[in-house]
Amino acid sequence: MPLPQRVKIVEVGPRDGLQNEPAPVPVGVRIGLVQRLQDAGISVIEVGSFVSPKWVPQMADSADVFRGITQQPGVSYPMLVPNMIGLEAALAAGVQEIAVFAAASETFSQTNTHCSIAEGLTRFDAVIRKAHAHGLRVRGYVSCVLGCPYEGGIDSAVVADIARQLHELGCYEISLGDTIGVGTPLKAQAMVERVSQQVPVQQLAVHFHDTYGQALANIHAVLQQGIAVVDSSVAGLGGCPYARGASGNVATEDVLYLLNGLGIETGIDPDRLLEAGRYICTTLGREPASKLGRVHAARADRGATGSGYPAKRLSSRRRNSPITR
Ligand code: HMG
Ligand code: MG
């Protein structure tokens, strides 16, 4: 299959990234990050979550973050929701899109959400019905699609079955999460091949954590199967509080470099994206985990200007022109 002409990037740094910080990041900084990401032309930004603050205190105050954003037309701001309490919070905040999350591992499901896979899906049935009744769009995640920190290998048939159920419950897109970043390209392709027998590939996204440095290779592999939606996290922020050792999501800057090199449109301005990464890394007092961020920092130290992205792609970029697909 030819590579897609355009890819939609779903930026998960403000949620998947910052949920893993050792201490909660101030609301103003979280808002500042979202603003910079949308200024870079990202059309979907997962802003936060309405989960239990007892379990994930980093995402407390997500309602304040959501309310503090100056929303841009054409940009979606999904919020992660685990249950009806989370949905009620989302509705009260005026959220227009939520994301629900299931796992392909029973142990991970119990650890992450204190319920079985089946119980979680039953919860989501009610949550999605109510969300739809209020006009919200619902995205779905399946975690541990290529491996579980507790159970090891995961059968792709199980992943496909859960993805199908989320799709049938009404999720417009299912994101396949390699939560602990153990996948390699052939395994990723085999999993996507299996899942796309149950859910149209146009409604699938991939969500790779980069623990073993395989995420870009995995993305390149599944682009060849028709995947055109990629989750990533600015500056490679993140991990998973329930998956020890899992490193951050693949860095948005590096995904953009890959896509630009392949001649695939995203609508994202690399300079502004780098600025968003620099902002959050400076605020958190750390080096960027993105390769591009490091190159850029080194170039800046030498007095060079520009992002280091291929010049051809820079000239054809379209500032603030989010993709809606
Ligand atoms: P629980 O403790 O089993 O819930 O948590 P409960 O229903 O028994 O309620 C216990 C208490 O929590 C009650 O309060 C509830 O009100 C409260 P109390 O009476 O004790 O004062 N509560 C809530 N508070 C705020 N918001 C809520 C909420 N629900 C209950 N929504 C629950 C069950 C699922 C809520 C909990 O386990 C939880 O919040 N887990 C967090 C899971 C999480 O956020 N994980 C990280 C995100 S998933 C991820 O990162 C993977 C992904 O990136 C994809 C990939 O990489 O694979 C998406
Ligand atoms: Mg994740």
CSV table of C-alpha atoms and ligand atoms in Angstrom, one decimal:
chain,number,residue,atom,x,y,z
A,1,MET,CA,0.0,0.0,0.0
A,2,PRO,CA,1.4,3.5,-0.8
A,3,LEU,CA,2.2,5.8,2.1
A,4,PRO,CA,-0.5,8.2,3.1
A,5,GLN,CA,-0.3,11.7,1.7
A,6,ARG,CA,-1.3,13.3,5.0
A,7,VAL,CA,-0.9,12.1,8.5
A,8,LYS,CA,-2.9,13.5,11.5
A,9,ILE,CA,-0.7,13.8,14.6
A,10,VAL,CA,-2.6,13.5,17.9
A,11,GLU,CA,-0.5,15.3,20.5
A,12,VAL,CA,-0.7,13.6,23.8
A,13,GLY,CA,2.1,15.3,25.7
A,14,PRO,CA,-0.1,17.5,27.9
A,15,ARG,CA,-1.8,14.3,29.2
A,16,ASP,CA,0.3,11.2,28.6
A,17,GLY,CA,3.5,13.2,29.1
A,18,LEU,CA,2.7,15.3,32.1
A,19,GLN,CA,0.7,12.6,33.9
A,20,ASN,CA,4.1,11.0,34.5
A,21,GLU,CA,5.9,13.9,36.0
A,22,PRO,CA,7.1,13.4,39.6
A,23,ALA,CA,5.1,16.4,40.7
A,24,PRO,CA,2.0,18.1,39.2
A,25,VAL,CA,2.9,20.8,36.7
A,26,PRO,CA,1.2,24.1,37.4
A,27,VAL,CA,-2.0,24.9,35.5
A,28,GLY,CA,-0.5,27.9,33.8
A,29,VAL,CA,2.3,25.9,32.4
A,30,ARG,CA,0.0,23.2,31.1
A,31,ILE,CA,-2.1,25.9,29.4
A,32,GLY,CA,1.0,27.5,28.0
A,33,LEU,CA,2.1,24.2,26.5
A,34,VAL,CA,-1.3,23.6,24.8
A,35,GLN,CA,-1.3,27.1,23.4
A,36,ARG,CA,2.2,26.6,21.9
A,37,LEU,CA,1.2,23.2,20.4
A,38,GLN,CA,-1.9,24.7,18.7
A,39,ASP,CA,0.2,27.6,17.5
A,40,ALA,CA,2.4,25.0,15.8
A,41,GLY,CA,-0.6,23.8,13.8
A,42,ILE,CA,-1.4,20.6,15.7
A,43,SER,CA,-5.1,19.8,15.2
A,44,VAL,CA,-5.7,17.3,18.1
A,45,ILE,CA,-4.3,18.0,21.5
A,46,GLU,CA,-5.1,15.7,24.4
A,47,VAL,CA,-5.2,18.3,27.2
A,48,GLY,CA,-5.6,16.2,30.4
A,49,SER,CA,-7.7,13.6,32.1
A,50,PHE,CA,-10.6,13.4,34.5
A,51,VAL,CA,-9.3,10.4,36.4
A,52,SER,CA,-9.1,9.9,40.2
A,53,PRO,CA,-6.7,12.5,41.7
A,54,LYS,CA,-5.9,9.9,44.3
A,55,TRP,CA,-4.3,7.7,41.6
A,56,VAL,CA,-3.0,10.3,39.2
A,57,PRO,CA,-2.6,13.6,41.1
A,58,GLN,CA,-0.7,15.1,38.2
A,59,MET,CA,-3.9,15.4,36.2
A,60,ALA,CA,-5.9,17.1,39.0
A,61,ASP,CA,-6.9,20.6,37.8
A,62,SER,CA,-7.5,19.3,34.3
A,63,ALA,CA,-10.8,21.2,34.2
A,64,ASP,CA,-8.9,24.4,35.0
A,65,VAL,CA,-6.5,23.7,32.2
A,66,PHE,CA,-9.3,23.0,29.8
A,67,ARG,CA,-11.1,26.2,30.7
A,68,GLY,CA,-8.0,28.2,30.5
A,69,ILE,CA,-7.2,27.4,26.9
A,70,THR,CA,-8.1,29.8,24.1
A,71,GLN,CA,-9.6,27.3,21.7
A,72,GLN,CA,-8.8,27.7,18.0
A,73,PRO,CA,-11.3,26.7,15.3
A,74,GLY,CA,-10.5,23.3,13.7
A,75,VAL,CA,-8.6,22.1,16.8
A,76,SER,CA,-9.9,19.2,19.0
A,77,TYR,CA,-9.1,19.0,22.7
A,78,PRO,CA,-10.0,15.5,23.9
A,79,MET,CA,-9.9,14.7,27.6
A,80,LEU,CA,-9.2,11.2,28.9
A,81,VAL,CA,-12.2,9.8,30.9
A,82,PRO,CA,-12.3,6.4,32.8
A,83,ASN,CA,-15.9,6.3,34.0
A,84,MET,CA,-19.1,8.2,34.5
A,85,ILE,CA,-17.6,10.5,37.1
A,86,GLY,CA,-15.0,11.5,34.6
A,87,LEU,CA,-17.6,12.1,32.0
A,88,GLU,CA,-19.7,14.3,34.3
A,89,ALA,CA,-16.6,16.4,35.0
A,90,ALA,CA,-15.9,16.6,31.3
A,91,LEU,CA,-19.5,17.8,30.6
A,92,ALA,CA,-19.3,20.3,33.4
A,93,ALA,CA,-16.1,21.7,31.9
A,94,GLY,CA,-17.7,22.0,28.4
A,95,VAL,CA,-15.5,19.4,26.8
A,96,GLN,CA,-16.5,18.4,23.2
A,97,GLU,CA,-14.4,15.2,22.9
A,98,ILE,CA,-13.4,12.5,25.3
A,99,ALA,CA,-11.1,9.5,25.1
A,100,VAL,CA,-11.9,6.2,26.9
A,101,PHE,CA,-9.2,3.6,27.5
A,102,ALA,CA,-9.3,-0.2,27.7
A,103,ALA,CA,-6.4,-2.7,27.8
A,104,ALA,CA,-5.6,-5.9,26.1
A,105,SER,CA,-4.3,-7.4,29.4
A,106,GLU,CA,-6.4,-8.3,32.3
A,107,THR,CA,-3.7,-7.5,34.8
A,108,PHE,CA,-3.0,-4.1,33.3
A,109,SER,CA,-6.7,-3.3,33.3
A,110,GLN,CA,-7.0,-4.2,37.0
A,111,THR,CA,-4.0,-2.2,37.9
A,112,ASN,CA,-4.8,0.8,35.8
A,113,THR,CA,-8.6,1.0,36.3
A,114,HIS,CA,-9.4,-1.5,39.1
A,115,CYS,CA,-11.7,-3.5,36.9
A,116,SER,CA,-11.6,-6.3,34.4
A,117,ILE,CA,-11.5,-5.7,30.6
A,118,ALA,CA,-15.2,-6.7,30.3
A,119,GLU,CA,-16.3,-4.5,33.3
A,120,GLY,CA,-14.4,-1.6,31.7
A,121,LEU,CA,-16.1,-2.0,28.4
A,122,THR,CA,-19.5,-2.2,30.1
A,123,ARG,CA,-18.7,1.1,31.9
A,124,PHE,CA,-17.7,2.6,28.6
A,125,ASP,CA,-21.0,1.5,26.9
A,126,ALA,CA,-22.9,3.8,29.3
A,127,VAL,CA,-20.2,6.6,29.2
A,128,ILE,CA,-20.2,6.6,25.4
A,129,ARG,CA,-24.0,6.6,25.1
A,130,LYS,CA,-24.2,9.6,27.4
A,131,ALA,CA,-21.3,11.4,25.7
A,132,HIS,CA,-23.0,10.9,22.3
A,133,ALA,CA,-26.3,12.1,23.7
A,134,HIS,CA,-24.5,15.3,24.7
A,135,GLY,CA,-23.0,15.6,21.2
A,136,LEU,CA,-19.4,14.6,22.3
A,137,ARG,CA,-17.0,12.7,20.1
A,138,VAL,CA,-15.4,9.7,21.6
A,139,ARG,CA,-12.0,8.3,20.8
A,140,GLY,CA,-10.9,4.9,22.2
A,141,TYR,CA,-7.5,3.5,23.3
A,142,VAL,CA,-6.4,-0.1,23.7
A,143,SER,CA,-3.3,-0.4,25.9
A,144,CYS,CA,-0.6,-3.1,25.9
A,145,VAL,CA,-1.2,-4.0,22.3
A,146,LEU,CA,2.3,-5.4,21.8
A,147,GLY,CA,3.1,-6.4,25.4
A,148,CYS,CA,2.1,-6.0,29.0
A,149,PRO,CA,4.4,-5.2,31.9
A,150,TYR,CA,2.7,-8.0,34.0
A,151,GLU,CA,1.7,-10.6,31.4
A,152,GLY,CA,4.3,-10.3,28.7
A,153,GLY,CA,3.2,-11.1,25.2
A,154,ILE,CA,-0.3,-10.2,24.1
A,155,ASP,CA,-2.4,-12.1,21.5
A,156,SER,CA,-3.3,-9.7,18.6
A,157,ALA,CA,-6.7,-11.5,18.4
A,158,VAL,CA,-7.5,-10.1,21.9
A,159,VAL,CA,-6.4,-6.6,20.8
A,160,ALA,CA,-8.6,-6.9,17.7
A,161,ASP,CA,-11.5,-8.0,19.7
A,162,ILE,CA,-11.3,-5.1,22.1
A,163,ALA,CA,-10.7,-2.6,19.3
A,164,ARG,CA,-13.8,-4.0,17.6
A,165,GLN,CA,-15.9,-3.6,20.7
A,166,LEU,CA,-14.8,0.0,21.2
A,167,HIS,CA,-15.6,0.7,17.6
A,168,GLU,CA,-19.0,-0.9,17.9
A,169,LEU,CA,-19.7,1.2,21.1
A,170,GLY,CA,-19.1,4.2,18.9
A,171,CYS,CA,-15.5,5.3,19.2
A,172,TYR,CA,-14.7,7.2,15.9
A,173,GLU,CA,-11.0,6.2,16.2
A,174,ILE,CA,-9.2,3.5,18.0
A,175,SER,CA,-5.6,4.2,19.1
A,176,LEU,CA,-3.5,1.1,19.5
A,177,GLY,CA,-1.1,1.7,22.5
A,178,ASP,CA,2.3,0.1,22.8
A,179,THR,CA,2.2,1.2,26.4
A,180,ILE,CA,5.6,-0.1,27.4
A,181,GLY,CA,7.3,0.4,24.0
A,182,VAL,CA,8.3,-3.2,23.4
A,183,GLY,CA,7.1,-3.5,19.8
A,184,THR,CA,9.3,-3.9,16.7
A,185,PRO,CA,8.2,-3.3,13.1
A,186,LEU,CA,7.2,-6.8,12.0
A,187,LYS,CA,5.2,-7.3,15.2
A,188,ALA,CA,3.6,-4.0,14.9
A,189,GLN,CA,2.6,-4.8,11.3
A,190,ALA,CA,1.2,-8.2,12.3
A,191,MET,CA,-0.8,-6.6,15.0
A,192,VAL,CA,-2.2,-3.8,12.8
A,193,GLU,CA,-3.0,-6.4,10.1
A,194,ARG,CA,-5.0,-8.5,12.6
A,195,VAL,CA,-6.8,-5.5,14.1
A,196,SER,CA,-7.7,-4.1,10.7
A,197,GLN,CA,-9.6,-7.3,10.0
A,198,GLN,CA,-12.0,-6.0,12.7
A,199,VAL,CA,-11.8,-2.2,12.4
A,200,PRO,CA,-11.3,-0.3,9.2
A,201,VAL,CA,-7.7,0.9,9.1
A,202,GLN,CA,-8.9,4.4,8.4
A,203,GLN,CA,-10.2,4.4,11.9
A,204,LEU,CA,-7.1,3.2,13.6
A,205,ALA,CA,-4.3,5.2,15.1
A,206,VAL,CA,-1.0,4.1,16.6
A,207,HIS,CA,0.5,5.2,20.0
A,208,PHE,CA,4.0,4.1,20.5
A,209,HIS,CA,6.1,4.6,23.5
A,210,ASP,CA,9.8,4.6,22.7
A,211,THR,CA,11.3,2.5,25.5
A,212,TYR,CA,13.6,0.5,23.2
A,213,GLY,CA,14.0,3.2,20.5
A,214,GLN,CA,11.7,1.3,18.0
A,215,ALA,CA,8.9,3.8,17.8
A,216,LEU,CA,9.9,5.6,14.5
A,217,ALA,CA,10.6,2.3,12.8
A,218,ASN,CA,7.3,1.0,14.0
A,219,ILE,CA,5.5,4.1,12.7
A,220,HIS,CA,7.2,3.8,9.3
A,221,ALA,CA,6.2,0.1,9.1
A,222,VAL,CA,2.5,0.7,9.8
A,223,LEU,CA,2.2,3.8,7.6
A,224,GLN,CA,2.8,1.3,4.8
A,225,GLN,CA,-0.4,-0.5,5.9
A,226,GLY,CA,-2.6,2.6,5.6
A,227,ILE,CA,-2.3,4.0,9.2
A,228,ALA,CA,-2.6,7.8,8.9
A,229,VAL,CA,-3.0,8.8,12.5
A,230,VAL,CA,-0.1,8.9,14.9
A,231,ASP,CA,-0.1,9.8,18.6
A,232,SER,CA,3.1,11.4,19.9
A,233,SER,CA,4.3,13.6,22.7
A,234,VAL,CA,6.2,16.9,22.4
A,235,ALA,CA,9.8,16.6,23.6
A,236,GLY,CA,9.1,12.9,24.2
A,237,LEU,CA,7.5,13.6,27.5
A,238,GLY,CA,5.9,10.8,29.4
A,239,GLY,CA,5.8,7.2,30.4
A,240,CYS,CA,2.9,5.4,32.2
A,241,PRO,CA,2.4,5.5,35.9
A,242,TYR,CA,1.2,1.9,35.7
A,243,ALA,CA,4.0,0.6,33.5
A,244,ARG,CA,7.3,0.9,35.3
A,245,GLY,CA,10.2,1.5,33.0
A,246,ALA,CA,8.1,2.6,30.1
A,247,SER,CA,9.7,5.7,28.6
A,248,GLY,CA,8.0,8.6,27.0
A,249,ASN,CA,5.8,8.5,23.9
A,250,VAL,CA,7.7,8.9,20.7
A,251,ALA,CA,8.6,12.6,20.3
A,252,THR,CA,6.4,14.7,18.1
A,253,GLU,CA,9.4,16.6,16.7
A,254,ASP,CA,11.0,13.3,15.6
A,255,VAL,CA,7.8,12.0,14.1
A,256,LEU,CA,7.5,15.2,12.1
A,257,TYR,CA,11.0,14.9,10.9
A,258,LEU,CA,10.3,11.3,9.7
A,259,LEU,CA,7.0,12.4,8.0
A,260,ASN,CA,8.6,15.4,6.3
A,261,GLY,CA,11.4,13.3,5.0
A,262,LEU,CA,8.8,10.9,3.5
A,263,GLY,CA,7.0,13.9,1.9
A,264,ILE,CA,3.9,13.4,4.0
A,265,GLU,CA,1.9,16.5,4.9
A,266,THR,CA,1.0,17.3,8.5
A,267,GLY,CA,0.2,21.0,8.6
A,268,ILE,CA,2.6,21.4,11.5
A,269,ASP,CA,5.2,24.2,11.7
A,270,PRO,CA,8.5,22.6,12.9
A,271,ASP,CA,10.0,25.8,14.3
A,272,ARG,CA,6.9,26.4,16.5
A,273,LEU,CA,6.8,22.8,17.5
A,274,LEU,CA,10.4,23.0,18.6
A,275,GLU,CA,9.5,26.1,20.6
A,276,ALA,CA,6.7,24.2,22.4
A,277,GLY,CA,9.2,21.5,23.3
A,278,ARG,CA,11.8,24.1,24.4
A,279,TYR,CA,9.2,25.8,26.6
A,280,ILE,CA,8.1,22.7,28.5
A,281,CYS,CA,11.7,21.4,28.9
A,282,THR,CA,13.0,24.7,30.2
A,283,THR,CA,10.1,24.9,32.6
A,284,LEU,CA,10.6,21.3,33.8
A,285,GLY,CA,14.4,21.9,33.9
A,286,ARG,CA,15.4,19.1,31.7
A,287,GLU,CA,16.9,18.1,28.4
A,288,PRO,CA,14.4,17.3,25.6
A,289,ALA,CA,14.0,13.6,24.9
A,290,SER,CA,13.5,14.4,21.2
A,291,LYS,CA,16.4,14.0,18.9
A,292,LEU,CA,15.4,17.1,17.1
A,293,GLY,CA,15.2,19.1,20.3
A,294,ARG,CA,18.8,18.1,21.2
A,295,VAL,CA,20.1,18.9,17.7
A,296,HIS,CA,18.4,22.3,17.8
A,297,ALA,CA,19.8,23.1,21.3
A,298,ALA,CA,23.3,22.2,20.0
A,299,ARG,CA,22.8,24.3,16.9
A,300,ALA,CA,21.6,27.2,19.0
A,301,ASP,CA,24.7,26.9,21.2
A,302,ARG,CA,26.8,27.3,18.1
A,303,GLY,CA,24.8,30.3,17.1
A,304,ALA,CA,23.1,28.6,14.1
A,305,THR,CA,19.4,29.4,13.3
A,306,GLY,CA,16.6,27.3,11.9
A,307,SER,CA,15.2,24.0,13.0
A,308,GLY,CA,17.4,21.7,11.1
A,309,TYR,CA,14.4,20.2,9.3
A,310,PRO,CA,14.8,19.5,5.5
A,311,ALA,CA,14.6,22.9,3.8
A,312,LYS,CA,12.2,21.7,1.1
A,313,ARG,CA,9.6,20.8,3.7
A,314,LEU,CA,10.1,24.1,5.5
A,315,SER,CA,9.2,26.0,2.4
A,316,SER,CA,6.1,24.0,1.8
A,317,ARG,CA,4.8,24.1,5.4
A,318,ARG,CA,1.5,25.6,6.2
A,319,ARG,CA,1.4,27.6,9.4
A,320,ASN,CA,-1.7,27.1,11.6
A,321,SER,CA,-3.6,25.0,9.0
A,322,PRO,CA,-4.8,22.1,11.1
A,323,ILE,CA,-5.8,18.9,9.3
A,324,THR,CA,-9.3,17.8,10.0
A,325,ARG,CA,-9.7,14.2,8.9
B,1,HMG,P1,-11.4,3.4,42.0
B,1,HMG,O1,-10.7,3.8,43.2
B,1,HMG,O2,-11.5,1.9,41.8
B,1,HMG,O3,-12.8,4.1,41.8
B,1,HMG,O4,-10.8,4.0,40.7
B,1,HMG,P2,-14.1,4.0,42.6
B,1,HMG,O5,-15.2,4.1,41.6
B,1,HMG,O6,-14.2,2.8,43.6
B,1,HMG,O7,-14.1,5.4,43.4
B,1,HMG,C1,-13.2,5.5,44.5
B,1,HMG,C2,-13.0,7.0,44.7
B,1,HMG,O8,-12.4,7.6,43.5
B,1,HMG,C3,-14.3,7.8,45.0
B,1,HMG,O9,-13.9,8.8,45.8
B,1,HMG,C4,-14.7,8.3,43.7
B,1,HMG,O10,-15.5,9.5,43.8
B,1,HMG,C5,-13.3,8.7,43.0
B,1,HMG,P3,-14.0,8.7,47.4
B,1,HMG,O11,-15.5,8.3,47.7
B,1,HMG,O12,-13.1,7.6,47.9
B,1,HMG,O13,-13.7,10.1,47.9
B,1,HMG,N1,-13.4,8.7,41.6
B,1,HMG,C6,-13.0,9.7,40.8
B,1,HMG,N2,-12.6,10.9,41.1
B,1,HMG,C7,-12.3,11.8,40.1
B,1,HMG,N3,-12.5,11.4,38.8
B,1,HMG,C8,-12.9,10.2,38.5
B,1,HMG,C9,-13.2,9.3,39.5
B,1,HMG,N4,-13.7,8.0,39.5
B,1,HMG,C10,-13.8,7.7,40.8
B,1,HMG,N5,-13.1,9.9,37.2
B,1,HMG,C11,-10.5,4.7,38.5
B,1,HMG,C12,-11.1,3.7,39.4
B,1,HMG,C13,-10.6,4.2,37.1
B,1,HMG,C14,-11.2,6.1,38.6
B,1,HMG,C15,-9.0,4.9,38.9
B,1,HMG,O14,-8.4,3.7,38.9
B,1,HMG,C16,-8.3,5.9,38.1
B,1,HMG,O15,-8.6,7.0,38.0
B,1,HMG,N6,-7.2,5.4,37.4
B,1,HMG,C17,-6.4,6.3,36.6
B,1,HMG,C18,-5.9,5.6,35.4
B,1,HMG,C19,-5.1,6.5,34.6
B,1,HMG,O16,-5.3,7.7,34.5
B,1,HMG,N7,-4.0,5.9,34.0
B,1,HMG,C20,-3.2,6.6,33.1
B,1,HMG,C21,-3.9,6.9,31.8
B,1,HMG,S1,-4.0,5.4,30.7
B,1,HMG,C22,-2.6,5.5,29.8
B,1,HMG,O17,-1.7,6.3,30.1
B,1,HMG,C23,-2.4,4.6,28.6
B,1,HMG,C24,-2.6,5.4,27.3
B,1,HMG,O18,-1.7,6.4,27.2
B,1,HMG,C25,-2.5,4.4,26.1
B,1,HMG,C26,-1.2,3.6,26.1
B,1,HMG,O19,-0.1,4.2,26.3
B,1,HMG,O20,-1.3,2.4,26.0
B,1,HMG,C27,-4.1,6.0,27.2
B,2,MG,MG,0.4,6.2,26.5
